[in-house]
Coordinates of C-alpha atoms in Angstrom, one line a residue:
X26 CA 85.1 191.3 173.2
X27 CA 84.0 188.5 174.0
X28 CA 82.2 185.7 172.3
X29 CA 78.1 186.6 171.9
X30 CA 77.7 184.2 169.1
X31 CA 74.2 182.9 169.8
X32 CA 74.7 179.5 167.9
X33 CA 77.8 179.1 169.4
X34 CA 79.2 175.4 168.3
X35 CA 81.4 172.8 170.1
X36 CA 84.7 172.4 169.1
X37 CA 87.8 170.1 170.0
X38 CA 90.7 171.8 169.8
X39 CA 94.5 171.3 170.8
X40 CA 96.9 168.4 170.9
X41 CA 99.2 167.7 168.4
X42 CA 97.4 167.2 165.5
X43 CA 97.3 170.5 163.6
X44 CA 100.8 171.3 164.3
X45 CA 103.0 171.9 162.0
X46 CA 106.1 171.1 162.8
X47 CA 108.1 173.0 159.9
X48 CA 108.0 176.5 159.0
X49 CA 105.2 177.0 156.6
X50 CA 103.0 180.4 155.3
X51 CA 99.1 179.7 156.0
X52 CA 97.2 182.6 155.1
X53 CA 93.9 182.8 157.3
X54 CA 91.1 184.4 156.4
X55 CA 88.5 186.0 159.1
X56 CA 85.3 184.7 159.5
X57 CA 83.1 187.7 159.9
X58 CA 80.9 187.4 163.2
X59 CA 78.3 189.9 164.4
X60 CA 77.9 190.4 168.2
X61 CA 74.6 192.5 169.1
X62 CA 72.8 194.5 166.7
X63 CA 75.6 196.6 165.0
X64 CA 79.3 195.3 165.9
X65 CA 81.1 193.1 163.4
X66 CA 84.5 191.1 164.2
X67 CA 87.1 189.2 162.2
X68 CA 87.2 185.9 163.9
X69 CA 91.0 184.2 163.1
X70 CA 90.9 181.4 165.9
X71 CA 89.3 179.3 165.8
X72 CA 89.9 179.1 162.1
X73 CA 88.6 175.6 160.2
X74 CA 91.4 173.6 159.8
X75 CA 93.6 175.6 162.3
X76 CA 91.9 175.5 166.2
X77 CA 94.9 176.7 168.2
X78 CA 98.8 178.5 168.0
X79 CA 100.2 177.2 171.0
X80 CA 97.9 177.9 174.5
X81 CA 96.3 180.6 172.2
X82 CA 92.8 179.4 171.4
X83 CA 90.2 182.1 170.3
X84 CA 91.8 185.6 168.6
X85 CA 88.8 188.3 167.5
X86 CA 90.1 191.7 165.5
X87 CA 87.7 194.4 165.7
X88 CA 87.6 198.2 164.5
X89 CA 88.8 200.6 163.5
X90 CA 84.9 201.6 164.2
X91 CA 83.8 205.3 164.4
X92 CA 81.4 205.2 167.6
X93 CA 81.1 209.0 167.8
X94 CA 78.0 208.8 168.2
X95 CA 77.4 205.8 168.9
X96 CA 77.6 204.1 172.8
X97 CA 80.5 201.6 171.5
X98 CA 81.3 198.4 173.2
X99 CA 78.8 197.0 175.3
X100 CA 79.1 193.5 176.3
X101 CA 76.9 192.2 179.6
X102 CA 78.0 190.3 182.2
X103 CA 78.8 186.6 180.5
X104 CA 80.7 183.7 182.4
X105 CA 84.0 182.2 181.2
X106 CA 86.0 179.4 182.8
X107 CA 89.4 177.2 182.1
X108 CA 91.3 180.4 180.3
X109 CA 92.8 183.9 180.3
X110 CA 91.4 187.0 178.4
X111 CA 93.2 189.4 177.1
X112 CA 92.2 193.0 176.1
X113 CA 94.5 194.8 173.8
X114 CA 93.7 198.2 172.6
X115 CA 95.1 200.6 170.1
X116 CA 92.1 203.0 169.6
X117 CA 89.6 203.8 172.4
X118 CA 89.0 203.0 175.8
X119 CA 87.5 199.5 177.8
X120 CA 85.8 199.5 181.2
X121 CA 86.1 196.2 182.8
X122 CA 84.3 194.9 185.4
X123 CA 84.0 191.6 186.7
X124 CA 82.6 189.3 189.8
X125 CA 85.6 189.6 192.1
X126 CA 85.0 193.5 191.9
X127 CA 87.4 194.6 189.8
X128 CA 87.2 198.0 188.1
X129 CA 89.3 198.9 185.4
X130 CA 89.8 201.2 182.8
X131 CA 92.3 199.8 179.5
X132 CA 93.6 202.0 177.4
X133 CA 95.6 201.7 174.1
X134 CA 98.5 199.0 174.8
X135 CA 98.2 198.2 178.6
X136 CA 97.5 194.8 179.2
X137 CA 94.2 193.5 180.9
X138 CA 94.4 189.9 181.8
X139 CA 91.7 188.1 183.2
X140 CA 92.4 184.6 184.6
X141 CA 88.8 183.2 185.0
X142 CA 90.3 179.5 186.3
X143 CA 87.6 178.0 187.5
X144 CA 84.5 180.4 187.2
X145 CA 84.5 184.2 186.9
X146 CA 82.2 186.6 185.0
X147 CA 82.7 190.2 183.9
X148 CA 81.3 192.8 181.6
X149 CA 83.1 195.0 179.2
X150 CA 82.0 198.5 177.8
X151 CA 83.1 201.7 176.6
X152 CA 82.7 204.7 178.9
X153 CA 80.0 207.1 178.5
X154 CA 82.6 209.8 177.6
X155 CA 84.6 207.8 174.7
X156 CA 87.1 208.7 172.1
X157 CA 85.8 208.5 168.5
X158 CA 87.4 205.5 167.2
X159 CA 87.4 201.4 169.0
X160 CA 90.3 199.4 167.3
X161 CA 91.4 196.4 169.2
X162 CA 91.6 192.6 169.4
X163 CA 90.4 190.1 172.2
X164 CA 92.2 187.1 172.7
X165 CA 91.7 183.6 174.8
X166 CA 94.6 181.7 176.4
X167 CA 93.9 178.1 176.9
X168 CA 94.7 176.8 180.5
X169 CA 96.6 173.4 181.3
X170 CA 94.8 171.2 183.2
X171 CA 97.2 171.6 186.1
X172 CA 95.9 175.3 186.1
X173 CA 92.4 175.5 185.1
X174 CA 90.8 175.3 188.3
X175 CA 93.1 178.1 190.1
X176 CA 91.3 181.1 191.6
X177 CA 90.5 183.7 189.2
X178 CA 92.3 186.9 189.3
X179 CA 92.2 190.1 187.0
X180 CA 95.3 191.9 186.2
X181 CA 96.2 195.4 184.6
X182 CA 99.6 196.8 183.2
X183 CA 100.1 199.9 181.7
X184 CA 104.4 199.8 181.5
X185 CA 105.3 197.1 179.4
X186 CA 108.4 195.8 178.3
X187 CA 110.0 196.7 175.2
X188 CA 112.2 195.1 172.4
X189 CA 113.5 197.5 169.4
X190 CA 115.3 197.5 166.5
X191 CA 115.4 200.1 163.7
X192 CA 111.9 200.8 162.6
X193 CA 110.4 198.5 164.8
X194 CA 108.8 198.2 168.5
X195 CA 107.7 195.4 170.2
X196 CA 105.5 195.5 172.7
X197 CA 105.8 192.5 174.9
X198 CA 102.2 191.4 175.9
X199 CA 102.6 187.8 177.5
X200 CA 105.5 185.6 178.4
X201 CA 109.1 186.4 176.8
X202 CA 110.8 187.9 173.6
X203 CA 114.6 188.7 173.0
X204 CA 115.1 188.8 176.7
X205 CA 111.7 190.8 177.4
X206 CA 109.4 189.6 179.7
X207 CA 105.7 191.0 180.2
X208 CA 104.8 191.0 183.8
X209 CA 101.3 189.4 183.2
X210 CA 100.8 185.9 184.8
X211 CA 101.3 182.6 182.5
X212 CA 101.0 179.0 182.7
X213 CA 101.9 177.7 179.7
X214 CA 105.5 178.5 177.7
X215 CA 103.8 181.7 175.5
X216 CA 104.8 184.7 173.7
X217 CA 102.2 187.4 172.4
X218 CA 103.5 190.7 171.0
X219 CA 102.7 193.8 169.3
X220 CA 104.8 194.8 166.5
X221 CA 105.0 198.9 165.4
X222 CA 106.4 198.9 162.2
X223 CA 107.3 201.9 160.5
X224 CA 107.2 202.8 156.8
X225 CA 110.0 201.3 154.7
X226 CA 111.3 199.3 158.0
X227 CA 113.2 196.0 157.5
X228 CA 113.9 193.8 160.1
X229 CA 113.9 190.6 161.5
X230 CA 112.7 189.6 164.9
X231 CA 114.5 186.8 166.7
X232 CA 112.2 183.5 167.6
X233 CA 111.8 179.9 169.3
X234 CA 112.4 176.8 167.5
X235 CA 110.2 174.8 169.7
X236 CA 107.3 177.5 169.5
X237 CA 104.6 177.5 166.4
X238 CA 103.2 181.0 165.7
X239 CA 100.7 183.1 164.0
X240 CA 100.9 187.3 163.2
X241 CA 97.8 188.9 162.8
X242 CA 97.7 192.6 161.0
X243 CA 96.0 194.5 162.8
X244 CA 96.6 197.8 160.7
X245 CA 98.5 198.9 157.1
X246 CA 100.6 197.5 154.9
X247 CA 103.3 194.7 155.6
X248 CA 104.9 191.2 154.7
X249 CA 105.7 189.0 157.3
X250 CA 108.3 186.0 155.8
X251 CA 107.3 187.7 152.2
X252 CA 104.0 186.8 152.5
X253 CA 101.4 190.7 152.0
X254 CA 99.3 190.4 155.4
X255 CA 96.3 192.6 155.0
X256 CA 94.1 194.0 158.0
X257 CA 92.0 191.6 159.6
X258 CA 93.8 188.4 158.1
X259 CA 96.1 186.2 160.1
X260 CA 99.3 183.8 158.6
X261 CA 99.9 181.0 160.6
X262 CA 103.8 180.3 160.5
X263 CA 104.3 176.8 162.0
X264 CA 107.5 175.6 164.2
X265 CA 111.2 175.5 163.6
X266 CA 111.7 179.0 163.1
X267 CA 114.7 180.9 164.6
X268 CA 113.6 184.5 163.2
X269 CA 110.9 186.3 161.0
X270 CA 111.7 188.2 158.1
X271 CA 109.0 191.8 158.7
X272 CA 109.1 194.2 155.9
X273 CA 106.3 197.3 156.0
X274 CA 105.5 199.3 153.1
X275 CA 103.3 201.8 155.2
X276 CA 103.3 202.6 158.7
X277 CA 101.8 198.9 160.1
X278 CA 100.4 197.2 163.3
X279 CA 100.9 193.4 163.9
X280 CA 100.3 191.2 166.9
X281 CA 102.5 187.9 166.9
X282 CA 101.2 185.1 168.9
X283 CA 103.0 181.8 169.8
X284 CA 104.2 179.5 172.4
X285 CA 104.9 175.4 173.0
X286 CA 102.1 173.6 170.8
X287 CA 99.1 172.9 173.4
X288 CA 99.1 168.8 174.0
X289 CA 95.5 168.4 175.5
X290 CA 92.6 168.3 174.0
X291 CA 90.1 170.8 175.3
X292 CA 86.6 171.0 174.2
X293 CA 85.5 174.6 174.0
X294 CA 81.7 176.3 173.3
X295 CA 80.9 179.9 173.8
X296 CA 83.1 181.5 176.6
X297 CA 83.7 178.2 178.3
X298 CA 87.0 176.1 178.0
X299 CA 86.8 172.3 179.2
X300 CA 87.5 168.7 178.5
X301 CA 84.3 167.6 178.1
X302 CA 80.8 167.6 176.6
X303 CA 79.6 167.2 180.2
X304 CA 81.6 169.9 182.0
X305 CA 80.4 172.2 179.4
X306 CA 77.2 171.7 180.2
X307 CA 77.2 171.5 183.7
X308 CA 78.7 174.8 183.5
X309 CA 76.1 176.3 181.6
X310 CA 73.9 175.4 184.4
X311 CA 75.6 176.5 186.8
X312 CA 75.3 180.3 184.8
X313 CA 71.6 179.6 184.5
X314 CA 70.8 178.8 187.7
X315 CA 72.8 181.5 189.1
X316 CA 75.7 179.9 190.7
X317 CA 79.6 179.4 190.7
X318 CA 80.5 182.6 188.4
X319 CA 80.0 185.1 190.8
X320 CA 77.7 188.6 190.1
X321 CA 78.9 191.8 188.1
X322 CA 78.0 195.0 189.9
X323 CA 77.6 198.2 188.5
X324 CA 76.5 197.3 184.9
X325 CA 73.8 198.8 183.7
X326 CA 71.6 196.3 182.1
X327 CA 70.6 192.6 182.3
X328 CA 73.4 189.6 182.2
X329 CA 74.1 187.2 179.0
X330 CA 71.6 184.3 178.9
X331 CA 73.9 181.4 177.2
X332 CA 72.5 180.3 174.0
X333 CA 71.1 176.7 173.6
X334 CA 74.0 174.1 174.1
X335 CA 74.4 171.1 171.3
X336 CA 73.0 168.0 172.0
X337 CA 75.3 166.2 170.8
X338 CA 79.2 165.2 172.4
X339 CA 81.6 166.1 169.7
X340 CA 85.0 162.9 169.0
X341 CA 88.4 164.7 168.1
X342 CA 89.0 165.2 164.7
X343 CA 93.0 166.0 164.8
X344 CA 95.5 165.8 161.5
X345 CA 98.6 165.0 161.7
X346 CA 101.1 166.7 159.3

């Protein structure tokens, strides 16, 4: 999904502010978002008083939803610039489509990564003929200012790479883990992963020093560094660490998310990512008049219309701890 919040609010977010630079346990709670009439997500990033885990800036947990008989995801063609997308499934199916004329179908733990760089927009929706449950998260990758204006590209991949131990699979989504390396396209030093616990597994999953993480559950139960991680809720772990401690008391679904701690500062307001008040809002212009993001064909039904823009240029507001 991706962000229909019509009061959508400015935020600064990145540099080195918010990190911590120790290992720590911050338990996040979701802020609950409704998108359209009837779907509700468990927004984790951003999170006040924690904007960003490395390049990762925007992480939505939705479902388990029963949409038997219900049409499911439908999410018209919107705009996004200056980040990456990514879809991850584990119930239900996603048709993407977006302005460059891509056509995809993503299904439960393939990757789709969309690299909007400079302008790209694209709907998302479930097909006509869908399975009976939607369970998934969306998340937003940040892009460097070196990177944020490179043409936009849409990738899908269904074989990805693997790291196991007893009791546990990891699924590597972006950049590297124990050796692993997910084909998608980076720019920044990342790591996103799903973790397949099963019940009564114990085990510890090697990490970077230099990275800060986060692990959101995404289903049962299970303690990450000791620390009970319900559905929905996400602990923020800091830097320094060398390995995390999983334990699961049922079969569990977690996604860890990390890389290097994001220096820039990067202003960001309903599906845009930029550096400043004024690119924001020429970008919004640009979607309003028509121009720059390119058209979605194929979707049946109207495009977004972006919601009214603050008025006001927001200053950083970063902590140091």
């Amino acid at each position: 999904m991706s962000n229909l919040d019509r009061q959508a609010a400015l935020s600064v977010c990145g540099g080195r502010g918010f990190v911590v630079a120790e290992p720590v346990r911050e338990l996040l709670a979701p802020r609950r978002v409704k998108l359209g009439e009837s779907t509700e997500v468990r927004r984790l990033l951003p999170n006040l008083g924690r904007r960003m885990v490395g390049a990762w800036a925007f992480v939505d947990h939705y479902g388990p939803d029963d949409i038997t008989d219900e049409p499911g995801m439908q999410v018209p063609p919107h705009p996004h610039m200056g980040l990456q997308t990514v879809s991850w499934l584990h119930e239900g199916e996603v048709l993407h489509r977006d302005s460059l004329g891509s056509l995809a179908t993503i299904r439960p733990y393939e990757l789709g990564l969309m690299t909007s760089g400079r302008a790209i927009s694209h709907s998302e929706e479930s097909p006509r003929s869908h399975a009976a449950l939607l369970h998934g998260a969306q998340l937003w990758v940040a892009l460097p200012d070196a990177h944020r204006h490179v043409e936009p590209h849409f990738q899908h991949h269904s074989d990805l790479p693997t790291v196991t131990a007893p009791g546990l699979t990891a699924t590597v989504i972006l950049g590297d883990l124990d050796g692993a390396t997910s084909p998608g396209t980076t720019y920044t030093p990342i790591v996103g992963a799903d973790l397949a616990l099963s019940r009564g597994a114990e085990a510890r999953l090697p990490l970077d020093p230099d990275f800060e993480y986060a692990v959101l559950s995404m289903s049962g139960e299970a303690e990450v560094d000791g620390v009970p991680v319900l559905p929905g809720s996400m602990l923020y772990l800091g830097c320094g660490r060398t390995e995390l401690p999983l334990r699961a008391e049922s079969d569990a679904g977690l996604m860890l998310v990390g890389g290097e701690p994001f220096e820039e500062e990067i202003v960001m307001w309903w599906n845009f990512i930029g550096r400043s008040h004024e690119e924001i809002e020429e970008a919004r212009q640009a979607w309003a008049e028509g121009s720059r993001f390119g058209e979605v064909h194929g979707y049946d039904g109207d495009r977004l219309s972006a919601p009214a823009l603050p008025p006001v240029a927001l200053k950083p507001r970063g902590r140091v701890r």
